[in-house]
CSV table of C-alpha atoms in Angstrom, one decimal:
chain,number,residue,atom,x,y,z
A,1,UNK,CA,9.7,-15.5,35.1
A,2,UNK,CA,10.1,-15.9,31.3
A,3,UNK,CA,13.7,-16.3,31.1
A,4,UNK,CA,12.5,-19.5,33.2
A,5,UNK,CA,10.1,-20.2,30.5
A,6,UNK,CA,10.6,-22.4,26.7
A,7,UNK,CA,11.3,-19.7,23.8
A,8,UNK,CA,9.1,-21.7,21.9
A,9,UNK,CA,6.1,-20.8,24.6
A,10,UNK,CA,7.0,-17.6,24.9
A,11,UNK,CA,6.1,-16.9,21.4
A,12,UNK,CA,3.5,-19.3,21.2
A,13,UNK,CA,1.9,-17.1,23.7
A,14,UNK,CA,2.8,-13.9,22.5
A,15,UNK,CA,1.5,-14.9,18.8
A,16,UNK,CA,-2.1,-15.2,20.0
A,17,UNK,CA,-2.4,-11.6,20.8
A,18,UNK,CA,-3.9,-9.2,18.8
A,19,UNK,CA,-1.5,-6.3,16.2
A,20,UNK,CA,-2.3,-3.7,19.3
A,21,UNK,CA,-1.4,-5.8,22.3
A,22,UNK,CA,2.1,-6.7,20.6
A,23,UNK,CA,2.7,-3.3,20.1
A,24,UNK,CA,2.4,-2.3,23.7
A,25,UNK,CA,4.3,-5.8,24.7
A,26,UNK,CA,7.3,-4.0,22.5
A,27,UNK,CA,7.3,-1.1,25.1
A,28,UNK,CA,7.4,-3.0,28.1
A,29,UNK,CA,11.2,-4.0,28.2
A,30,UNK,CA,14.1,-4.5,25.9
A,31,UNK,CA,13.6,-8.1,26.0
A,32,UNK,CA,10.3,-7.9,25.8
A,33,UNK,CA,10.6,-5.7,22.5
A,34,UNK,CA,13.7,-7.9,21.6
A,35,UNK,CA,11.6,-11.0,21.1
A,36,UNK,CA,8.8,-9.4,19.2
A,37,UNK,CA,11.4,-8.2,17.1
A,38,UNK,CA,13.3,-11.3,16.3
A,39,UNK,CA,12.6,-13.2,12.8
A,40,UNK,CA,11.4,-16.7,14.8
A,41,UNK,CA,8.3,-14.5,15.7
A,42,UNK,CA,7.8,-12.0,13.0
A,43,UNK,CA,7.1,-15.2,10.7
A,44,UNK,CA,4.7,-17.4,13.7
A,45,UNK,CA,3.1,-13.9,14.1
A,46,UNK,CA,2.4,-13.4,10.1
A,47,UNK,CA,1.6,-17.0,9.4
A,48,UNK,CA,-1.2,-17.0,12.3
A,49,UNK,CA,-2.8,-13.4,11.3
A,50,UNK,CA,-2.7,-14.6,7.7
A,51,UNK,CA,-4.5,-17.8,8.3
A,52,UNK,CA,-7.5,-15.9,9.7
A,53,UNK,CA,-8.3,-13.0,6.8
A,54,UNK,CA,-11.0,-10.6,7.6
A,55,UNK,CA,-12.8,-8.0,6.0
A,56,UNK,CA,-11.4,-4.1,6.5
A,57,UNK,CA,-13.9,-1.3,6.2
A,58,UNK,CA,-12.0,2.5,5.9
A,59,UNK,CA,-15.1,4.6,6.3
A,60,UNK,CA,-15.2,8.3,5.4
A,61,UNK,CA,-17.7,10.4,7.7
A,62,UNK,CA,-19.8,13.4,6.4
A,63,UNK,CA,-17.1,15.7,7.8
A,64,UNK,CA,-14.2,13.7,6.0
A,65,UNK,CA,-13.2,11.6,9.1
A,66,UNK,CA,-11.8,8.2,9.1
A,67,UNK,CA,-12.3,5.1,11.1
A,68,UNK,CA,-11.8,1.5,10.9
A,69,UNK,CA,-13.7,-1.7,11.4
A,70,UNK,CA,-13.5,-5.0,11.1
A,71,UNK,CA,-15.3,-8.3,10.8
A,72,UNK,CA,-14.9,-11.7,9.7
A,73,UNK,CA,-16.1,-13.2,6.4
A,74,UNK,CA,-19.4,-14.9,7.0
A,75,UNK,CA,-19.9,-18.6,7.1
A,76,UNK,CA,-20.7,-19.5,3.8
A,77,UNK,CA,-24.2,-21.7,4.1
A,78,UNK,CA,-26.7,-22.2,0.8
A,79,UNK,CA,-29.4,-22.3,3.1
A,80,UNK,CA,-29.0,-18.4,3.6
A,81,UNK,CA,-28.8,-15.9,1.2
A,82,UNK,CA,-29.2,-12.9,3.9
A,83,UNK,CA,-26.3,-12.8,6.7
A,84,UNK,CA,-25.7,-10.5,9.4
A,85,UNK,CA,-22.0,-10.1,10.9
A,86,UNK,CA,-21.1,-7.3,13.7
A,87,UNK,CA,-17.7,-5.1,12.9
A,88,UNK,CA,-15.4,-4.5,15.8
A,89,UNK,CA,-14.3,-0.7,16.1
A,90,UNK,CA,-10.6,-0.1,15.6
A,91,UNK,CA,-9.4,3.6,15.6
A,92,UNK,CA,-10.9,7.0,14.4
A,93,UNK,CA,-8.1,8.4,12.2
A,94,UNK,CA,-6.6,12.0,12.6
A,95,UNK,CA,-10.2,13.5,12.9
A,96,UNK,CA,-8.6,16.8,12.6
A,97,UNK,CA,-6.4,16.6,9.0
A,98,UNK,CA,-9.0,15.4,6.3
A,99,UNK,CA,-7.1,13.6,4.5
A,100,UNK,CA,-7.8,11.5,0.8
A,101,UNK,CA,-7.7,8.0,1.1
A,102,UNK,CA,-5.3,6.5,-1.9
A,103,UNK,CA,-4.4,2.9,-1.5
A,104,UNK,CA,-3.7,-0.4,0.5
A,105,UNK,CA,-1.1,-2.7,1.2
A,106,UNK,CA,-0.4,-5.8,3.4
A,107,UNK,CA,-2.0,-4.5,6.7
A,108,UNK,CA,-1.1,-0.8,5.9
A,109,UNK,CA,-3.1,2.5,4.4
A,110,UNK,CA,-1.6,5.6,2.3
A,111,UNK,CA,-3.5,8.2,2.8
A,112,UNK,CA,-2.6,11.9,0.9
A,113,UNK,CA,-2.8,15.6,2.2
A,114,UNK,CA,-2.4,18.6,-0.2
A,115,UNK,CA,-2.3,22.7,0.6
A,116,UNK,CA,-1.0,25.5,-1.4
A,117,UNK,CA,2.1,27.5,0.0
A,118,UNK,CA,3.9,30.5,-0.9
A,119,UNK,CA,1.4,32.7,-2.2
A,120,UNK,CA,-0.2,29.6,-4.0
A,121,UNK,CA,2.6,29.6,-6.1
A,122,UNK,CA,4.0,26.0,-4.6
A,123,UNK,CA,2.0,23.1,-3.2
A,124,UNK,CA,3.3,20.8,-1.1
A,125,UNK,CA,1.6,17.1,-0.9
A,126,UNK,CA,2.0,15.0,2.3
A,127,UNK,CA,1.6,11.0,2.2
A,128,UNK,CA,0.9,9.4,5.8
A,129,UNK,CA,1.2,5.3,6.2
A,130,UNK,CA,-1.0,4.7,9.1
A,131,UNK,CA,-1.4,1.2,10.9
A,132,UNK,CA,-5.7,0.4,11.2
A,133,UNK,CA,-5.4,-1.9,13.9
A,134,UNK,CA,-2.8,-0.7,16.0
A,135,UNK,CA,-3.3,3.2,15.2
A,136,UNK,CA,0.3,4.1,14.7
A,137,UNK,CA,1.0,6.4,12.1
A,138,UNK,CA,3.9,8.2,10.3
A,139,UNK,CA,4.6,10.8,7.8
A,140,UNK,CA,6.5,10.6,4.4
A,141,UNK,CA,8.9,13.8,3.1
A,142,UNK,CA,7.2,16.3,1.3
A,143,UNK,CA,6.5,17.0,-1.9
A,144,UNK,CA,6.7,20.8,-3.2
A,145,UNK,CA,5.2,21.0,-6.9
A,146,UNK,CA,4.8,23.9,-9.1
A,147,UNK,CA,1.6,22.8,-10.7
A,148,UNK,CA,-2.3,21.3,-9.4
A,149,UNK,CA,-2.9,18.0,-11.4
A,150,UNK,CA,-5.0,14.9,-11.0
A,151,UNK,CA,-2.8,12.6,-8.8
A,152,UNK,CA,-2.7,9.2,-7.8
A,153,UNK,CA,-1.0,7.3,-4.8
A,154,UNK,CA,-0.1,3.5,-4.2
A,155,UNK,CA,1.1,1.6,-1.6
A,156,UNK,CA,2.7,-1.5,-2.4
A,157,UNK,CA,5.0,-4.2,-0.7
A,158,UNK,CA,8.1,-5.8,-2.0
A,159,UNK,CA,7.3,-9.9,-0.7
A,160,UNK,CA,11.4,-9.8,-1.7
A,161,UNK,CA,13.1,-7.3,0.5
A,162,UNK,CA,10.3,-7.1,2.5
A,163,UNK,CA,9.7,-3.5,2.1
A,164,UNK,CA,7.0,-0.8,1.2
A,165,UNK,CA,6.9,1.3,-1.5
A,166,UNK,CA,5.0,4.6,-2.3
A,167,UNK,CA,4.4,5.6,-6.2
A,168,UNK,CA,3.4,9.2,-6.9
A,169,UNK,CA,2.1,9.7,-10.3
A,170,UNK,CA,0.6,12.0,-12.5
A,171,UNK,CA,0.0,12.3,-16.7
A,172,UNK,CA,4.1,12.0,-17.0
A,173,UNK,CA,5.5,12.3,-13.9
A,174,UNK,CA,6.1,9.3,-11.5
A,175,UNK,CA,7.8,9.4,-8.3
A,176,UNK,CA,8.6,6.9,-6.0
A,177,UNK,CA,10.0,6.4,-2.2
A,178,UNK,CA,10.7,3.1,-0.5
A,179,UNK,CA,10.2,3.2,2.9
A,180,UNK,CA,12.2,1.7,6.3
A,181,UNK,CA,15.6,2.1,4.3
A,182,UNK,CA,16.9,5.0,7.0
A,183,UNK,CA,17.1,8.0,4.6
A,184,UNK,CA,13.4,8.2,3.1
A,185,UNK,CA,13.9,10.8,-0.2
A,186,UNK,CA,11.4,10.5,-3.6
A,187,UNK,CA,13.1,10.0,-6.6
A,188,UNK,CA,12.0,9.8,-10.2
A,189,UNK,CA,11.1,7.3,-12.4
A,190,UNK,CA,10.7,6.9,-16.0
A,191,UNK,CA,7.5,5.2,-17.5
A,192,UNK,CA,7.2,4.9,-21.2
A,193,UNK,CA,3.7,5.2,-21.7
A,194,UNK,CA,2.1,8.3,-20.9
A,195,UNK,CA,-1.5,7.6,-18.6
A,196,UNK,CA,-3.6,8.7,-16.1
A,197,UNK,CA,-4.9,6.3,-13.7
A,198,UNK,CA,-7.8,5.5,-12.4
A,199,UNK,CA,-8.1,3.4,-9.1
A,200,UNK,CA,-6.2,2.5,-5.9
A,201,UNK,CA,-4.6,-0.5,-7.5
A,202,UNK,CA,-3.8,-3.6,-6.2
A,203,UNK,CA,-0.4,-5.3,-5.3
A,204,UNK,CA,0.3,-8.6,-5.6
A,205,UNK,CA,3.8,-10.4,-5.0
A,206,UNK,CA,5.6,-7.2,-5.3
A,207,UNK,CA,3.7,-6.3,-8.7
A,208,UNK,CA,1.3,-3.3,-8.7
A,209,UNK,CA,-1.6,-3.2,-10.9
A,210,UNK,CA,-4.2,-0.5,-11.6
A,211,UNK,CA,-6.3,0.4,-14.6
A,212,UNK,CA,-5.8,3.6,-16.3
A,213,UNK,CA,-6.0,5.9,-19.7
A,214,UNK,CA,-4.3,7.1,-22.3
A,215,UNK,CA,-7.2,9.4,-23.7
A,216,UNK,CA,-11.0,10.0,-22.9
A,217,UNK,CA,-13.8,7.4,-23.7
A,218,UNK,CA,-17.2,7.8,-22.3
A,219,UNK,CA,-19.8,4.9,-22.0
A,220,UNK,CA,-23.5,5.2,-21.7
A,221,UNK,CA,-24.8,2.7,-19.0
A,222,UNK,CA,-28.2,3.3,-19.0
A,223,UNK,CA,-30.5,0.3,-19.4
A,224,UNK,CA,-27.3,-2.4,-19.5
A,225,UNK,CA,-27.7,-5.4,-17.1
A,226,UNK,CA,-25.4,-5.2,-14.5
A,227,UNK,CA,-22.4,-7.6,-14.7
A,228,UNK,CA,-19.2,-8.8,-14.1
A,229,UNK,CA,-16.4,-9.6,-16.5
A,230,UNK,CA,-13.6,-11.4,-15.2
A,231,UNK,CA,-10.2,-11.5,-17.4
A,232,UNK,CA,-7.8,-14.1,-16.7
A,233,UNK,CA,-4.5,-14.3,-17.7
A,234,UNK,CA,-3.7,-18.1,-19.1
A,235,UNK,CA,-0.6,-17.6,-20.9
A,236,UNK,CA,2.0,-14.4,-19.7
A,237,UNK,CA,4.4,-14.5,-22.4
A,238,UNK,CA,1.8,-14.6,-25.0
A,239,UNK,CA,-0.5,-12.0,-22.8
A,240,UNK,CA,-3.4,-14.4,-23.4
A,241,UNK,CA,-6.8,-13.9,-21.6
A,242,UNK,CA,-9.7,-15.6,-21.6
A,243,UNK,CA,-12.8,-13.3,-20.5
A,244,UNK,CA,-15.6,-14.5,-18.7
A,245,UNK,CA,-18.8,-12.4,-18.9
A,246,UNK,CA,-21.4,-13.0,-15.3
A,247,UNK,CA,-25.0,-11.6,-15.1
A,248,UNK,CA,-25.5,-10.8,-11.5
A,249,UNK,CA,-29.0,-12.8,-10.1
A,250,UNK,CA,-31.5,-10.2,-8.8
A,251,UNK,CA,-30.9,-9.1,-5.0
A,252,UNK,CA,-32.5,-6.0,-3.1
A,253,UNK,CA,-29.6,-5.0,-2.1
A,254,UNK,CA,-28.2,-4.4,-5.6
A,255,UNK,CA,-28.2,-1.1,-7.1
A,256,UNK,CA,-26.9,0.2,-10.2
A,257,UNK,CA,-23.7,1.4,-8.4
A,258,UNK,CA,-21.7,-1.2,-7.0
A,259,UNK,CA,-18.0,-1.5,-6.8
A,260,UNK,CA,-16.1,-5.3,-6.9
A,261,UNK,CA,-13.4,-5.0,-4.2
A,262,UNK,CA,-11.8,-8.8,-3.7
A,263,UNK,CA,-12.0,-12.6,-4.0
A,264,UNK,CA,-12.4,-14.9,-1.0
A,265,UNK,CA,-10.1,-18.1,-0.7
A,266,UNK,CA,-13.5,-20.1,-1.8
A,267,UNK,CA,-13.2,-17.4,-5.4
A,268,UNK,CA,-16.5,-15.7,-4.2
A,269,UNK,CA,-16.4,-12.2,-5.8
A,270,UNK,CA,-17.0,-9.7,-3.1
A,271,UNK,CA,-19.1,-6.5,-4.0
A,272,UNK,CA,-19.8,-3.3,-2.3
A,273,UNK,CA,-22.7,-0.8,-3.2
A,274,UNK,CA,-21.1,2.7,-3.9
A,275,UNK,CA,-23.2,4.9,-2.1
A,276,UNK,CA,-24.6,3.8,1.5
A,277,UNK,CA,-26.3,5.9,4.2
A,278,UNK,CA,-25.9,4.3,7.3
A,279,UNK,CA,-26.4,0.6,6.7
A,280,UNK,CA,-23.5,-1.3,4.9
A,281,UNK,CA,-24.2,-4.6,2.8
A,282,UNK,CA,-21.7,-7.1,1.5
A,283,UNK,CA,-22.3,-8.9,-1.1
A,284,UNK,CA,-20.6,-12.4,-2.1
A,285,UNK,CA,-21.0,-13.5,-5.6
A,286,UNK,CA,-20.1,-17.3,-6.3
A,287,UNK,CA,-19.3,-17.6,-10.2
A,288,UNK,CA,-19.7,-21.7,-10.2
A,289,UNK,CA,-23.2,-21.6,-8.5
A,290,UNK,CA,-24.5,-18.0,-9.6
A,291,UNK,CA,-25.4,-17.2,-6.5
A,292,UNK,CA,-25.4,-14.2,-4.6
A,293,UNK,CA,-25.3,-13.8,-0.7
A,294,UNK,CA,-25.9,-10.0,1.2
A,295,UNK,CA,-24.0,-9.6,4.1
A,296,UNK,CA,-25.5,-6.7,6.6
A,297,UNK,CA,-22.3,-5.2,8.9
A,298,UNK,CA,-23.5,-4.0,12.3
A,299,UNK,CA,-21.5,-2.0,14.6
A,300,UNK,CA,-21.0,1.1,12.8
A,301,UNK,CA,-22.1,3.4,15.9
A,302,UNK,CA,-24.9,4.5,13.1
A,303,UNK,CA,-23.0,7.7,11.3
A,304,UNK,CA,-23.1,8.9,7.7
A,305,UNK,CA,-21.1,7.3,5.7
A,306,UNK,CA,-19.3,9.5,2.9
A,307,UNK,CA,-17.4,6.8,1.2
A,308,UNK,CA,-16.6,3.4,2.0
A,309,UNK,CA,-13.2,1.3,1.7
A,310,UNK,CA,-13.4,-2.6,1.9
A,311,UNK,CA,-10.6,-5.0,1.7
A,312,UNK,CA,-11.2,-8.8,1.6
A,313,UNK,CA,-7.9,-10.3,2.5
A,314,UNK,CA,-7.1,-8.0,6.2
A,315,UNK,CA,-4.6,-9.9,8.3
A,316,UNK,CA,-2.8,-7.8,11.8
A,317,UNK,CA,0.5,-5.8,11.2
A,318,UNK,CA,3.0,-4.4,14.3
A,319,UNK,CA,5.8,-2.4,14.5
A,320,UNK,CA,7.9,-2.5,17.5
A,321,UNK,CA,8.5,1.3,16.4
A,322,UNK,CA,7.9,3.2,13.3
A,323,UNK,CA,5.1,1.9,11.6
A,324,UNK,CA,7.7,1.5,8.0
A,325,UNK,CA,9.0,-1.3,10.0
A,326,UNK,CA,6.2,-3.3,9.7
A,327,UNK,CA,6.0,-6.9,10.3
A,328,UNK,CA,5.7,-8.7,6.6
């Protein structure tokens, strides 16, 4: 029946289905899986899950689980300043390996595993790329150290050769792996400036930016007013910013702790609280108005939550096959 069928129909069709559907389409039949394969449909497919962003939640149990929800971005109204949105359930993730959550990219997670071998004189560190919404998952080569440091992992993608990338770093030692290439092996890289970072990062058009240190500085919060401060870059071979200093407008929802994690497509500022029991809030900050809005997710099958991962900007990956070969 659909070699009687348009090729533009076929992937018209096809397009509309969700990350997890496509991936079972793949398995189906060689020209089923050579379709969902070809570039004509790897760019409708992109271009229609990118249109329609959503917010990701990674949430951490109280025995070090994972699982995944999702939701869409509330309607923005200035009626409201309260909203409630219900998350849809995507996977619980290798309930049986707790493993530390280190970074996001393009539709994909990095996740990190460590354990001491040989008489604890080795340690051996494992990276897995796992897929939210279509629950594949795969595991990166090894990594046997001789030493126990404070690491941190990022996942980034290459807009360019379309590929992902894996950085391993610690005080002087950076190591990096690039992933769908056939052979996957870590090699080393040379940074001339000595730091320790400090969060998951953040990659945009191939670039990766984090925040880090190069020595210890300790601040004294107590009794500040919480707010943001934005830094915009207006000129980059001058490295002039312009910084922008927001006093947050009193909400109930709004503790001392609270973590910015995005920007909407209308340049809200999305917040998170850092430490929630059971009930998650949102909260969308509009710089222009000073307004904020506090979004309540439902859906969450009422668990602990440990620690919370949001991401503003979620659009549906596939792989017809290992996960590295991700659509994007």
């Amino acid at each position: 029946m659909m070699n009687s069928m348009p090729t533009d129909l076929i992937l018209e069709i096809f397009s509309r289905l969700p990350a997890k559907s496509v991936a079972v389409c793949c398995c189906v039949s060689k020209l089923w899986a050579s379709i969902l394969n070809s570039q004509d449909f790897r760019e409708l497919f992109l271009t229609r899950s990118s249109s329609r962003p959503r917010l990701l939640f990674a949430i951490q149990g109280l025995y070090n689980n994972w699982r995944f929800f999702s939701s869409p971005h509330p309607h923005y109204s200035s009626d409201k300043s309260s909203h409630v949105v219900t998350a849809d359930s995507y996977m619980k993730y290798l309930e049986d390996m707790r493993r530390y959550f280190c970074s996001y990219a393009s539709g994909l997670m990095c996740f990190r595993q460590s354990r001491w071998i040989c008489k604890e004189t080795e340690l051996y560190i494992v990276h897995v790329i796992c897929n939210p919404s279509t629950g594949q998952y795969d595991l990166l080569p090894k990594l046997i150290l001789n030493f126990c440091g404070d690491w941190t992992s990022f996942l980034g993608f290459d807009p360019v050769d379309r590929q992902f990338k894996v950085m391993f770093t610690d005080y002087n030692v950076q190591r990096i792996i690039t992933l769908g290439t056939g052979e996957l092996r870590w090699r080393n890289i040379q940074c001339s400036l000595p730091h320790q970072a400090q969060n998951e990062g953040i990659c945009i058009n191939g670039i990766l930016y984090y925040s880090g240190f190069t020595g210890g500085v300790k601040t004294n919060y107590a009794g500040y007013t919480l707010q943001l401060r934005m830094w915009v870059l207006e000129d980059v071979e001058k490295q002039k910013r312009s910084e922008y200093v927001y006093n947050l407008p009193k909400n109930e929802f709004v503790g001392g702790n609270v973590s910015v994690v995005g920007m909407t497509a209308r340049g809200e500022i999305v917040l998170i609280s850092d430490y929630t029991y059971l009930v998650l809030y949102v909260l969308y900050f509009n710089p222009e108005s000073n307004t904020l809005q506090s979004v309540t997710i439902q859906g969450l099958c009422n668990f602990r939550i440990n620690d919370v991962k949001v991401f503003v900007d979620y659009a549906d990956a596939y792989a017809c096959g290992s996960v590295f070969e991700c659509v994007f």
